[in-house]
Short mmCIF file of C-alpha atoms and ligand atoms in Angstrom, two decimals:
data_model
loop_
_atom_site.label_atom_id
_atom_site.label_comp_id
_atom_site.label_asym_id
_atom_site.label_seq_id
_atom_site.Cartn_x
_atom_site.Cartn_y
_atom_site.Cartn_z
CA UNK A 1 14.50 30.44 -17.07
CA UNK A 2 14.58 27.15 -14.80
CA UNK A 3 16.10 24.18 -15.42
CA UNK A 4 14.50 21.12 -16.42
CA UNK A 5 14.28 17.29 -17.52
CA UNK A 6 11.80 16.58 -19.92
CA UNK A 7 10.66 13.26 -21.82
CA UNK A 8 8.67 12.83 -25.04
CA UNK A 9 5.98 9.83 -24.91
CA UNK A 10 7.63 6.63 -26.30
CA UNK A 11 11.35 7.93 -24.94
CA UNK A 12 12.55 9.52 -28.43
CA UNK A 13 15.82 10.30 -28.18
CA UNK A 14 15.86 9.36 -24.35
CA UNK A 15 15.30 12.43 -21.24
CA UNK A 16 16.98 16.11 -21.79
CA UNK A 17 17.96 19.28 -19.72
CA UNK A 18 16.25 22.32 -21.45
CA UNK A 19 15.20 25.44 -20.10
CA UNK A 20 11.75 26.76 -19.56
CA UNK A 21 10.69 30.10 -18.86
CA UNK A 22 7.55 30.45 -16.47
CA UNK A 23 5.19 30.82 -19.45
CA UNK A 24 6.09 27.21 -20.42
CA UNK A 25 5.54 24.94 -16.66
CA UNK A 26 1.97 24.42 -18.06
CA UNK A 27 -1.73 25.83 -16.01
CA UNK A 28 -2.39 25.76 -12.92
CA UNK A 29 -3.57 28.59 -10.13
CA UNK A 30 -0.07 28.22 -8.27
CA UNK A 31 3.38 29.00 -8.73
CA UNK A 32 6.32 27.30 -6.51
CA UNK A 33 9.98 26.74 -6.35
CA UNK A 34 10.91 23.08 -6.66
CA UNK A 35 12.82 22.75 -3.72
CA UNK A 36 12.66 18.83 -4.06
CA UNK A 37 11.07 15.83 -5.61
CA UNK A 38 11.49 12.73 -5.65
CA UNK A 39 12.31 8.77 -7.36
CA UNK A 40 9.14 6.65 -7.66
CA UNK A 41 8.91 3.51 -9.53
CA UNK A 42 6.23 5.89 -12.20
CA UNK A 43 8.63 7.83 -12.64
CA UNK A 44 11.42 5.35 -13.50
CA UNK A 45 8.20 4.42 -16.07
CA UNK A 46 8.09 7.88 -16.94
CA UNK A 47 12.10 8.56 -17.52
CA UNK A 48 11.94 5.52 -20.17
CA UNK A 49 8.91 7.10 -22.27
CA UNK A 50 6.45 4.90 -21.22
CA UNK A 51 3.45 5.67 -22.83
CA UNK A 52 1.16 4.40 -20.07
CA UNK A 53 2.41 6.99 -17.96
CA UNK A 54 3.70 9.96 -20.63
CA UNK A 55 0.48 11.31 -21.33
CA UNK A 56 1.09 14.68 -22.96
CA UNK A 57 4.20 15.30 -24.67
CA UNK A 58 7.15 16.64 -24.36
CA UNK A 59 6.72 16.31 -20.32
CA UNK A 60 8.79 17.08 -16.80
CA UNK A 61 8.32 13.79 -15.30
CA UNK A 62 8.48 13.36 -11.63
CA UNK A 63 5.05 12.56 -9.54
CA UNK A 64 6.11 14.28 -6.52
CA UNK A 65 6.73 18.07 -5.84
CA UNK A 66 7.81 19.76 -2.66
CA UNK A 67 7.84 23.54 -3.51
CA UNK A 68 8.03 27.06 -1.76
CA UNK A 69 5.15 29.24 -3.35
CA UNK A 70 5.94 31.82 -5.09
CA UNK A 71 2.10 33.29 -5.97
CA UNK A 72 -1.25 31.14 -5.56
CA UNK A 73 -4.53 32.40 -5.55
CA UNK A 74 -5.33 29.78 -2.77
CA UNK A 75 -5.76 31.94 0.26
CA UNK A 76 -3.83 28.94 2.06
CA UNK A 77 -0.92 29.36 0.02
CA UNK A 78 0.60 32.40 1.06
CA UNK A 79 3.96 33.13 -1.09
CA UNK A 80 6.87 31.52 1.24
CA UNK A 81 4.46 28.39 2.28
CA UNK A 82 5.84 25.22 2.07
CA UNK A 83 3.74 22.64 -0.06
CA UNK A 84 3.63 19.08 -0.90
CA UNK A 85 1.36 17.71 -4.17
CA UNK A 86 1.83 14.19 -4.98
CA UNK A 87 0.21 12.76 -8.16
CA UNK A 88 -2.58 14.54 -8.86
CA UNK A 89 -1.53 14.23 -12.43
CA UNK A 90 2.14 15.42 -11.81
CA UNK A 91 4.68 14.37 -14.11
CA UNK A 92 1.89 12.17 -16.24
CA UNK A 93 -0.83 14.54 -17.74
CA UNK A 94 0.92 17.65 -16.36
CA UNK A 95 4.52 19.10 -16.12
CA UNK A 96 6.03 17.49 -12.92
CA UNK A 97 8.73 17.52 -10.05
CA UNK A 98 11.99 17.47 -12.42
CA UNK A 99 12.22 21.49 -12.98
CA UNK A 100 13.30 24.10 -10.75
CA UNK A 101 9.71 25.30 -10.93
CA UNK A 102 6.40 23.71 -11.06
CA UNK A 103 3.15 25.46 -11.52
CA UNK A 104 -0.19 23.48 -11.18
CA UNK A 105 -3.80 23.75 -9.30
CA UNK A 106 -3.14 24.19 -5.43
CA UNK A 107 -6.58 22.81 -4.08
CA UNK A 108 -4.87 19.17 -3.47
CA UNK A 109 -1.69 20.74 -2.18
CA UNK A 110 -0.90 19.92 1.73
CA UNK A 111 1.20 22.55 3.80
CA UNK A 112 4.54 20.29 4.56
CA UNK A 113 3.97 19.49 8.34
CA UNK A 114 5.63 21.13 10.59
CA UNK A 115 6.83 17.70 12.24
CA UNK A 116 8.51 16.23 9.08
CA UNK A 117 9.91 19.47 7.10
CA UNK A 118 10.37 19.78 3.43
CA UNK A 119 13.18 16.94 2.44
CA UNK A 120 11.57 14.15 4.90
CA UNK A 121 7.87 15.07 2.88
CA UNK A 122 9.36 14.56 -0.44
CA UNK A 123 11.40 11.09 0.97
CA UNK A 124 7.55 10.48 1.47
CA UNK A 125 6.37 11.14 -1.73
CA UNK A 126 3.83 9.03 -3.45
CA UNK A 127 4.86 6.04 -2.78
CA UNK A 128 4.99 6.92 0.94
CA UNK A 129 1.81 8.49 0.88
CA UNK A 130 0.29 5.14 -0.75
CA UNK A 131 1.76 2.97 1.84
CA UNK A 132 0.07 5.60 4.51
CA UNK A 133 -3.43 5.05 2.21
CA UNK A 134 -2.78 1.20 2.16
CA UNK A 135 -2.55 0.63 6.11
CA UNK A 136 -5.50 3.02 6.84
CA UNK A 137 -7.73 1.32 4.12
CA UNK A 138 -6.67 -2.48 5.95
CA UNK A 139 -7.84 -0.41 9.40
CA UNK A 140 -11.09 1.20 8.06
CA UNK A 141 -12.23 -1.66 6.86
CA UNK A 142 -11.24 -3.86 10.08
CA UNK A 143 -8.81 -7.20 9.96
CA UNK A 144 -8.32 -9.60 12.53
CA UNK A 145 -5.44 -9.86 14.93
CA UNK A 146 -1.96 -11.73 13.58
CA UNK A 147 0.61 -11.19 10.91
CA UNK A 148 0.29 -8.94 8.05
CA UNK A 149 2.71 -9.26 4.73
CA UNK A 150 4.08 -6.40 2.92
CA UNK A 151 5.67 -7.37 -0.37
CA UNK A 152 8.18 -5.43 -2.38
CA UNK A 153 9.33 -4.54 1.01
CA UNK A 154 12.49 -3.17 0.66
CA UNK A 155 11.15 -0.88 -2.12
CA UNK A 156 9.86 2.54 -1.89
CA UNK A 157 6.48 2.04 -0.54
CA UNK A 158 6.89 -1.21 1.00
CA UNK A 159 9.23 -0.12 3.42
CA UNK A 160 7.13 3.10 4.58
CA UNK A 161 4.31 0.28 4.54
CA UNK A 162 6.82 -1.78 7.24
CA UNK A 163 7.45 0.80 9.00
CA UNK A 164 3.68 2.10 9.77
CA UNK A 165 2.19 -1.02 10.39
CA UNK A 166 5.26 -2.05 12.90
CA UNK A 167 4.50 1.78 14.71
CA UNK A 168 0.72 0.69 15.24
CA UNK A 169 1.82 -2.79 17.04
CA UNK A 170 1.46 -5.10 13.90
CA UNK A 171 3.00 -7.87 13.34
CA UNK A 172 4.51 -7.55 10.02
CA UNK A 173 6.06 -10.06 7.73
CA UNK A 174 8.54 -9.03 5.13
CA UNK A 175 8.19 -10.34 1.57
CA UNK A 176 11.55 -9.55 -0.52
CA UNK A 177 13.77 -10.38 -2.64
CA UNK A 178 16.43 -8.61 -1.04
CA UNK A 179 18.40 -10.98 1.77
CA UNK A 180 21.06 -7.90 2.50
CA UNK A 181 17.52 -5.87 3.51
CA UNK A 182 16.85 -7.83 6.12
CA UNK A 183 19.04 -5.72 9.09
CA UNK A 184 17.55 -2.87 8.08
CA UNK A 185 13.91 -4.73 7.56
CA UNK A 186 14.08 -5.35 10.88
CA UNK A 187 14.96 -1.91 11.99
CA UNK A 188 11.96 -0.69 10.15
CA UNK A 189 10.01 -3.20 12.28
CA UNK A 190 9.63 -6.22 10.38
CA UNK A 191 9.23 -9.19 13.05
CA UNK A 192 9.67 -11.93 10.20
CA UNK A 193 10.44 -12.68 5.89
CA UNK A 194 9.33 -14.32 3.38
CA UNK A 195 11.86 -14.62 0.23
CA UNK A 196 9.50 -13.74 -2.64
CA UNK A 197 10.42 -16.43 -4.80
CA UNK A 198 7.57 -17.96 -2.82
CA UNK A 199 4.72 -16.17 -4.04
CA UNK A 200 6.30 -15.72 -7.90
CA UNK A 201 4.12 -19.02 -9.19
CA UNK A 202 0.36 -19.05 -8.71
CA UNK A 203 -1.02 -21.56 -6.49
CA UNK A 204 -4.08 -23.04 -5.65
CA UNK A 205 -6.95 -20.40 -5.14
CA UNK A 206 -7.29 -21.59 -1.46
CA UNK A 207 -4.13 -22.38 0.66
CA UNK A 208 -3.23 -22.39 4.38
CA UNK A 209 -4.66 -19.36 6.18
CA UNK A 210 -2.15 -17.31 6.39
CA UNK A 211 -2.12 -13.30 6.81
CA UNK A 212 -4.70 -11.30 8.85
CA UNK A 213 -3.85 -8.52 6.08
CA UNK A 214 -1.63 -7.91 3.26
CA UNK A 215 -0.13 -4.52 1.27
CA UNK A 216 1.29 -5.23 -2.29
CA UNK A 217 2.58 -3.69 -4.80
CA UNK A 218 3.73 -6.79 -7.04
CA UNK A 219 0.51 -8.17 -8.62
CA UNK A 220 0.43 -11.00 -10.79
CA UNK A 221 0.78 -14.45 -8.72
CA UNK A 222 1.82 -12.59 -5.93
CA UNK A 223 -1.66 -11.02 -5.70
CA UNK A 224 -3.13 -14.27 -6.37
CA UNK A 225 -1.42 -16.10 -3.67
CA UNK A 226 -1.46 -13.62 -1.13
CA UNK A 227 -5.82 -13.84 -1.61
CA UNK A 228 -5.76 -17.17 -1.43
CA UNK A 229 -3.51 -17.10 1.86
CA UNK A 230 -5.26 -14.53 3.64
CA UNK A 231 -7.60 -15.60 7.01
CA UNK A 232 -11.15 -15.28 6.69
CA UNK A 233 -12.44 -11.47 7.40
CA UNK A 234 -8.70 -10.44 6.59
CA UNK A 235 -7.85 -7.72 3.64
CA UNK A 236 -5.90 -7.41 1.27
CA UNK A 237 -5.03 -3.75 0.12
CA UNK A 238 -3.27 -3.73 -3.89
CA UNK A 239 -1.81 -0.66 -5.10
CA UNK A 240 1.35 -2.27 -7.65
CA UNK A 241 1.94 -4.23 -10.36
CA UNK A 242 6.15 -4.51 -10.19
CA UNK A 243 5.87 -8.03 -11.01
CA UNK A 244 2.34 -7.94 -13.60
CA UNK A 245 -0.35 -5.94 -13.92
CA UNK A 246 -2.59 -9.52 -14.53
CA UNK A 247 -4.53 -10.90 -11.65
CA UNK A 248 -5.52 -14.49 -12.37
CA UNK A 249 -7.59 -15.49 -9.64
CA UNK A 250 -10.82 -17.28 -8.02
CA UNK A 251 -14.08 -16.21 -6.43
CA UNK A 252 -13.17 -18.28 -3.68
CA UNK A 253 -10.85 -16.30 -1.22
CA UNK A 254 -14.26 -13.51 -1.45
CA UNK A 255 -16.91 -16.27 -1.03
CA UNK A 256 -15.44 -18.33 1.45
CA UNK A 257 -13.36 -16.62 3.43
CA UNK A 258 -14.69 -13.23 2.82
CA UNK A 259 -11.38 -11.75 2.09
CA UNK A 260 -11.88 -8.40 0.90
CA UNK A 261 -9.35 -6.74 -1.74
CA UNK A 262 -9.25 -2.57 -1.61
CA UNK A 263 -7.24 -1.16 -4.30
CA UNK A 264 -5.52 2.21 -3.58
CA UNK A 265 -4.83 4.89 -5.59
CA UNK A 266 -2.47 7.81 -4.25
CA UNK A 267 -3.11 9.76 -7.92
CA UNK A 268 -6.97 11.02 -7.38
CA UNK A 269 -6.95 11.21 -3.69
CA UNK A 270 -9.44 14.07 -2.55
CA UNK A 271 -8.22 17.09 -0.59
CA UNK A 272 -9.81 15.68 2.42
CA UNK A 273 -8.18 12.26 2.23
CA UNK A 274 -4.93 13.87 1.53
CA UNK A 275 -4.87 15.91 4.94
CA UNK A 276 -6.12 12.88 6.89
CA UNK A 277 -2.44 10.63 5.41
CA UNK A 278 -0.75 13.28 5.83
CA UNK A 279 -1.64 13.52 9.37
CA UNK A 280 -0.81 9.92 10.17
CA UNK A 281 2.36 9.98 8.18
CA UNK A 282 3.42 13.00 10.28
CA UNK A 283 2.03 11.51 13.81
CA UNK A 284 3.36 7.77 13.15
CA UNK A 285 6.59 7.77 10.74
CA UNK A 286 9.78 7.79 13.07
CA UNK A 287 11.74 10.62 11.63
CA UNK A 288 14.70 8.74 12.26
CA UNK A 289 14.03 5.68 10.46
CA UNK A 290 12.91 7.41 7.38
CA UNK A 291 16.38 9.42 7.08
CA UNK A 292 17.91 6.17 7.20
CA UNK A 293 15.57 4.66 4.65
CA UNK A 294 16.76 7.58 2.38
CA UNK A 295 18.87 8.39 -0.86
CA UNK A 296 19.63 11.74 -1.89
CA UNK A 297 20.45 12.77 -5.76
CA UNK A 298 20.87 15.81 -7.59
CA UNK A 299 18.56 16.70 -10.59
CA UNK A 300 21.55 15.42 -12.56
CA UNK A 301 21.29 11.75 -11.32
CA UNK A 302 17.69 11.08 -11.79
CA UNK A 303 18.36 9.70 -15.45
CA UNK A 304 20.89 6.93 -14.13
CA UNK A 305 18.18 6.46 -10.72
CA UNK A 306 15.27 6.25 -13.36
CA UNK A 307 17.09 2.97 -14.39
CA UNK A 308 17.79 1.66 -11.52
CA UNK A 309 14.72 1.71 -9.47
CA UNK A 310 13.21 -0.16 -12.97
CA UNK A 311 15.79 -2.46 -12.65
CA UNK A 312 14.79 -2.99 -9.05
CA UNK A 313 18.54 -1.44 -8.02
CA UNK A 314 16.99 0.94 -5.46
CA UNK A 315 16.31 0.35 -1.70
CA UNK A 316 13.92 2.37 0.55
CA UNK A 317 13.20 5.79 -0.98
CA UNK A 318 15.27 7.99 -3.36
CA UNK A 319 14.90 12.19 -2.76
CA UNK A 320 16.15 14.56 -5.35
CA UNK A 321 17.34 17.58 -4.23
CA UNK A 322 15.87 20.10 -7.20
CA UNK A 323 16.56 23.52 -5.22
CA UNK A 324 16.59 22.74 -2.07
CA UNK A 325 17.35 26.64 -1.12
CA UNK A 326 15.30 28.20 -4.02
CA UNK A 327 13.41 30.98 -2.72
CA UNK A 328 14.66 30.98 0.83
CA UNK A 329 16.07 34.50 1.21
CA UNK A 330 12.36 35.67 -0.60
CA UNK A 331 10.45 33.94 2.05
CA UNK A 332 12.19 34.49 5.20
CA UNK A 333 11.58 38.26 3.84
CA UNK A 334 7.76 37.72 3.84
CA UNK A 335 7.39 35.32 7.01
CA UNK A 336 9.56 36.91 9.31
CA UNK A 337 10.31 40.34 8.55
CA UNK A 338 11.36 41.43 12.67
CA UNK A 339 14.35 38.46 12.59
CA UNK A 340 15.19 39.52 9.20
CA UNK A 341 15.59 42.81 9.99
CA UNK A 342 17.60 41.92 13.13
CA UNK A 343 19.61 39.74 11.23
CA UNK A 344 20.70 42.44 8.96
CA UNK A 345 21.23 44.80 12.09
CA UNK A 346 23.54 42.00 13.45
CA UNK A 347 25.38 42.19 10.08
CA UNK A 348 26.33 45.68 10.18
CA UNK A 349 27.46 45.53 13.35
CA UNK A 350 29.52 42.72 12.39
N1 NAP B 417 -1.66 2.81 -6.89
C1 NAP B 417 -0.93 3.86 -6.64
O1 NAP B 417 -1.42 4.98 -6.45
C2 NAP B 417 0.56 3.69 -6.55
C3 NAP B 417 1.34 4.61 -5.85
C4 NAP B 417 2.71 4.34 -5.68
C5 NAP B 417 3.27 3.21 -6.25
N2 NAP B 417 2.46 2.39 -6.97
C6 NAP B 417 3.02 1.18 -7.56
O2 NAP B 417 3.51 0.38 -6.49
C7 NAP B 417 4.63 -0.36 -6.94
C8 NAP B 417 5.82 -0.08 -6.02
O3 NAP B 417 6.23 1.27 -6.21
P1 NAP B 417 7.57 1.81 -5.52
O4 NAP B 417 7.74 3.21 -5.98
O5 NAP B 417 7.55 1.48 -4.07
O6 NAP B 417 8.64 0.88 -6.27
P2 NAP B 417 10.09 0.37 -5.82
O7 NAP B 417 10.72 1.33 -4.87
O8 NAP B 417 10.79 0.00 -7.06
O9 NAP B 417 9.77 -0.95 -4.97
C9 NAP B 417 9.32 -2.12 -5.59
C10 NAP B 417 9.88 -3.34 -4.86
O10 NAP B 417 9.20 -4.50 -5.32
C11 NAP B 417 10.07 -5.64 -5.22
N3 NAP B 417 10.10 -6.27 -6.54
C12 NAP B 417 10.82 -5.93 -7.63
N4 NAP B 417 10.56 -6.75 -8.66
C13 NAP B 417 9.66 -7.66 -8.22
C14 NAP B 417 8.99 -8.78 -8.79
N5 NAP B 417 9.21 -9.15 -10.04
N6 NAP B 417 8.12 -9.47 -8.02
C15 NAP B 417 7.86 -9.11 -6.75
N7 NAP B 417 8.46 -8.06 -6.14
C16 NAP B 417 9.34 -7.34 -6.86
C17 NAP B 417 11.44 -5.10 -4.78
O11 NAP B 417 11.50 -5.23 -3.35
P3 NAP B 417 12.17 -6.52 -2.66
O12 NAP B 417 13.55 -6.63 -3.25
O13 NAP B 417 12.17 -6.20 -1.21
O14 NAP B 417 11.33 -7.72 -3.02
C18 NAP B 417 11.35 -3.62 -5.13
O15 NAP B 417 12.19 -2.84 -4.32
C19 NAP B 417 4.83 0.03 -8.41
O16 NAP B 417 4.15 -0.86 -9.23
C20 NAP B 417 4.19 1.40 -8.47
O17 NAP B 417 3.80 1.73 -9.78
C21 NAP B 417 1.15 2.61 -7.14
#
């Protein structure tokens, strides 16, 4: 039996530990240890019942899962490997990161690389991965030189979204509500900020050109404004809706300026696509920075942290250690049988 929270759609009586035996983690064509997960704002959504994001019922919520595989058919996923899935249906239509074991379909899973290890792929997560998505869809489609503005910066994907475009020599500006961010902002790379509060109203559907680019996850008149601000032939790349899910806005920004807006989503990213953020997040993401961008919780804490990052409580990204250990003995036995074998040598001598 493993340990698990689970949530019925609409919240019920609120999230519970139960135990599950294997038979009950749902389908899938792979088997792995949680070893961690971790806090995104979906699954904050997902803690509360909300229905938009509870999809089957009762569920393990938690989007992200960083596992040790136990038995795959995936010839890639030798028992021992160390994956990462994100979304893919995780912890919204299927049982998710918030168990000691997850089982699901390992086609979209990514060997943890080598560079980052297992806790710094899971302080990724999903909304690290979308920040990765974000900056490579503003550079495949091509944006001018000058400033580009992150909002929600200090949150989850925001601040992976800082810290990327600062690593490939942008100049990025800071949108937050979060004044006691701004040291840390700036560590990240931020060069400037913007207090939010300025982009909360809708303006007019053309205003100064601003921004060569934008990433946001607010929506709503942030969206709006951040179109209508953005230089002509500049991009605007929308994967959140923290503030609304509404976008009120005019042709104008498209037909004018030819401001282009590329929505992102990290849930139904293709195996392909997957390797290729990956890759970036592992070449470009100082592992440094991210450790300091990070929170750690136990399993136990995720209820209370569910709350919090909806109540906009949280800063940078939020990992939670499921079993960070599960499995270990098991795969050092089927990697590296020679050092094992020494090892246990050493401890009779000893
Ligand atoms: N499309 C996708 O595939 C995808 C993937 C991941 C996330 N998302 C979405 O992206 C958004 C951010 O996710 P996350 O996990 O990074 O969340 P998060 O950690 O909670 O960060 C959100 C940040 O937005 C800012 N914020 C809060 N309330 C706001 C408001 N009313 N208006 C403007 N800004 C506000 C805050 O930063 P400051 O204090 O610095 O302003 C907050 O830290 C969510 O809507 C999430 O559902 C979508």
């Amino acid at each position: 039996m493993v340990r698990a929270i689970q949530v019925t759609k609409g919240g019920g009586d609120g999230p519970r530990f139960v135990e599950l035996n294997d038979d009950e983690l749902g389908e899938g064509d792979t088997l792995v240890d949680v070893l961690w997960s971790s806090l995104n704002f979906k699954d904050g959504l997902a803690l509360a019942g909300n229905p938009g994001v509870v999809r089957v019922s009762p569920l393990v919520p938690g989007i992200d899962v960083v596992g040790r595989v136990v038995e795959s058919v995936d010839a890639r996923l030798a028992p021992g490997t160390e994956i990462v899935l994100t979304g893919a249906g995780l912890g919204e239509t299927r049982n998710g990161g918030y168990a000691e074991r997850a089982r699901f379909d390992g086609a979209l899973a990514v060997p943890v690389p080598e560079e980052l290890g297992a806790r710094r792929a899971a302080a990724i997560g999903t909304a690290g991965f979308t920040a990765a998505q974000a900056v490579l869809a503003l550079e495949d489609h091509g944006i001018p030189d000058g400033p580009i503005a992150v909002t929600g910066a200090s949150g989850g994907a925001g601040s992976i979204a800082v810290a990327l475009l600062a690593a490939a020599g942008r100049e990025v500006v800071a949108v937050t509500g979060s004044p006691d961010a701004q040291d840390w902002l700036r560590e990240l790379g931020a060069a400037d900020f913007v207090d939010r509060a300025e982009f909360a109203e809708a303006g007019k559907p053309l205003q100064a050109e601003r921004w060569a680019g934008a990433i946001d996850g607010a929506g709503g008149a942030t969206l709006h404004n951040l179109l209508a601000q953005t230089r002509h032939g500049g991009a605007v790349a929308a994967y959140g809706l923290v503030q609304s899910a509404e976008l009120h806005t005019s042709v104008h920004p498209f037909i004018l300026r030819g401001v282009a807006l590329l929505g992102i989503n990290s849930v139904e990213a293709g195996a392909v696509e997957r390797a290729r953020v990956w890759e970036r997040l592992a070449r470009d993401l100082d592992p440094d920075l991210l450790d300091r961008a990070t929170t750690e919780i136990a399993l136990d804490d995720v209820v209370d942290a569910g709350a919090a990052i909806l109540a906009g409580r949280t800063r940078g990204r939020t990992v939670v250690a499921v079993n960070p250990d599960a499995g270990s003995d098991a795969a050092a036995t089927a990697e590296t049988p020679v050092t094992t074998a020494a090892a246990a040598a050493n401890d009779t001598d000893a």
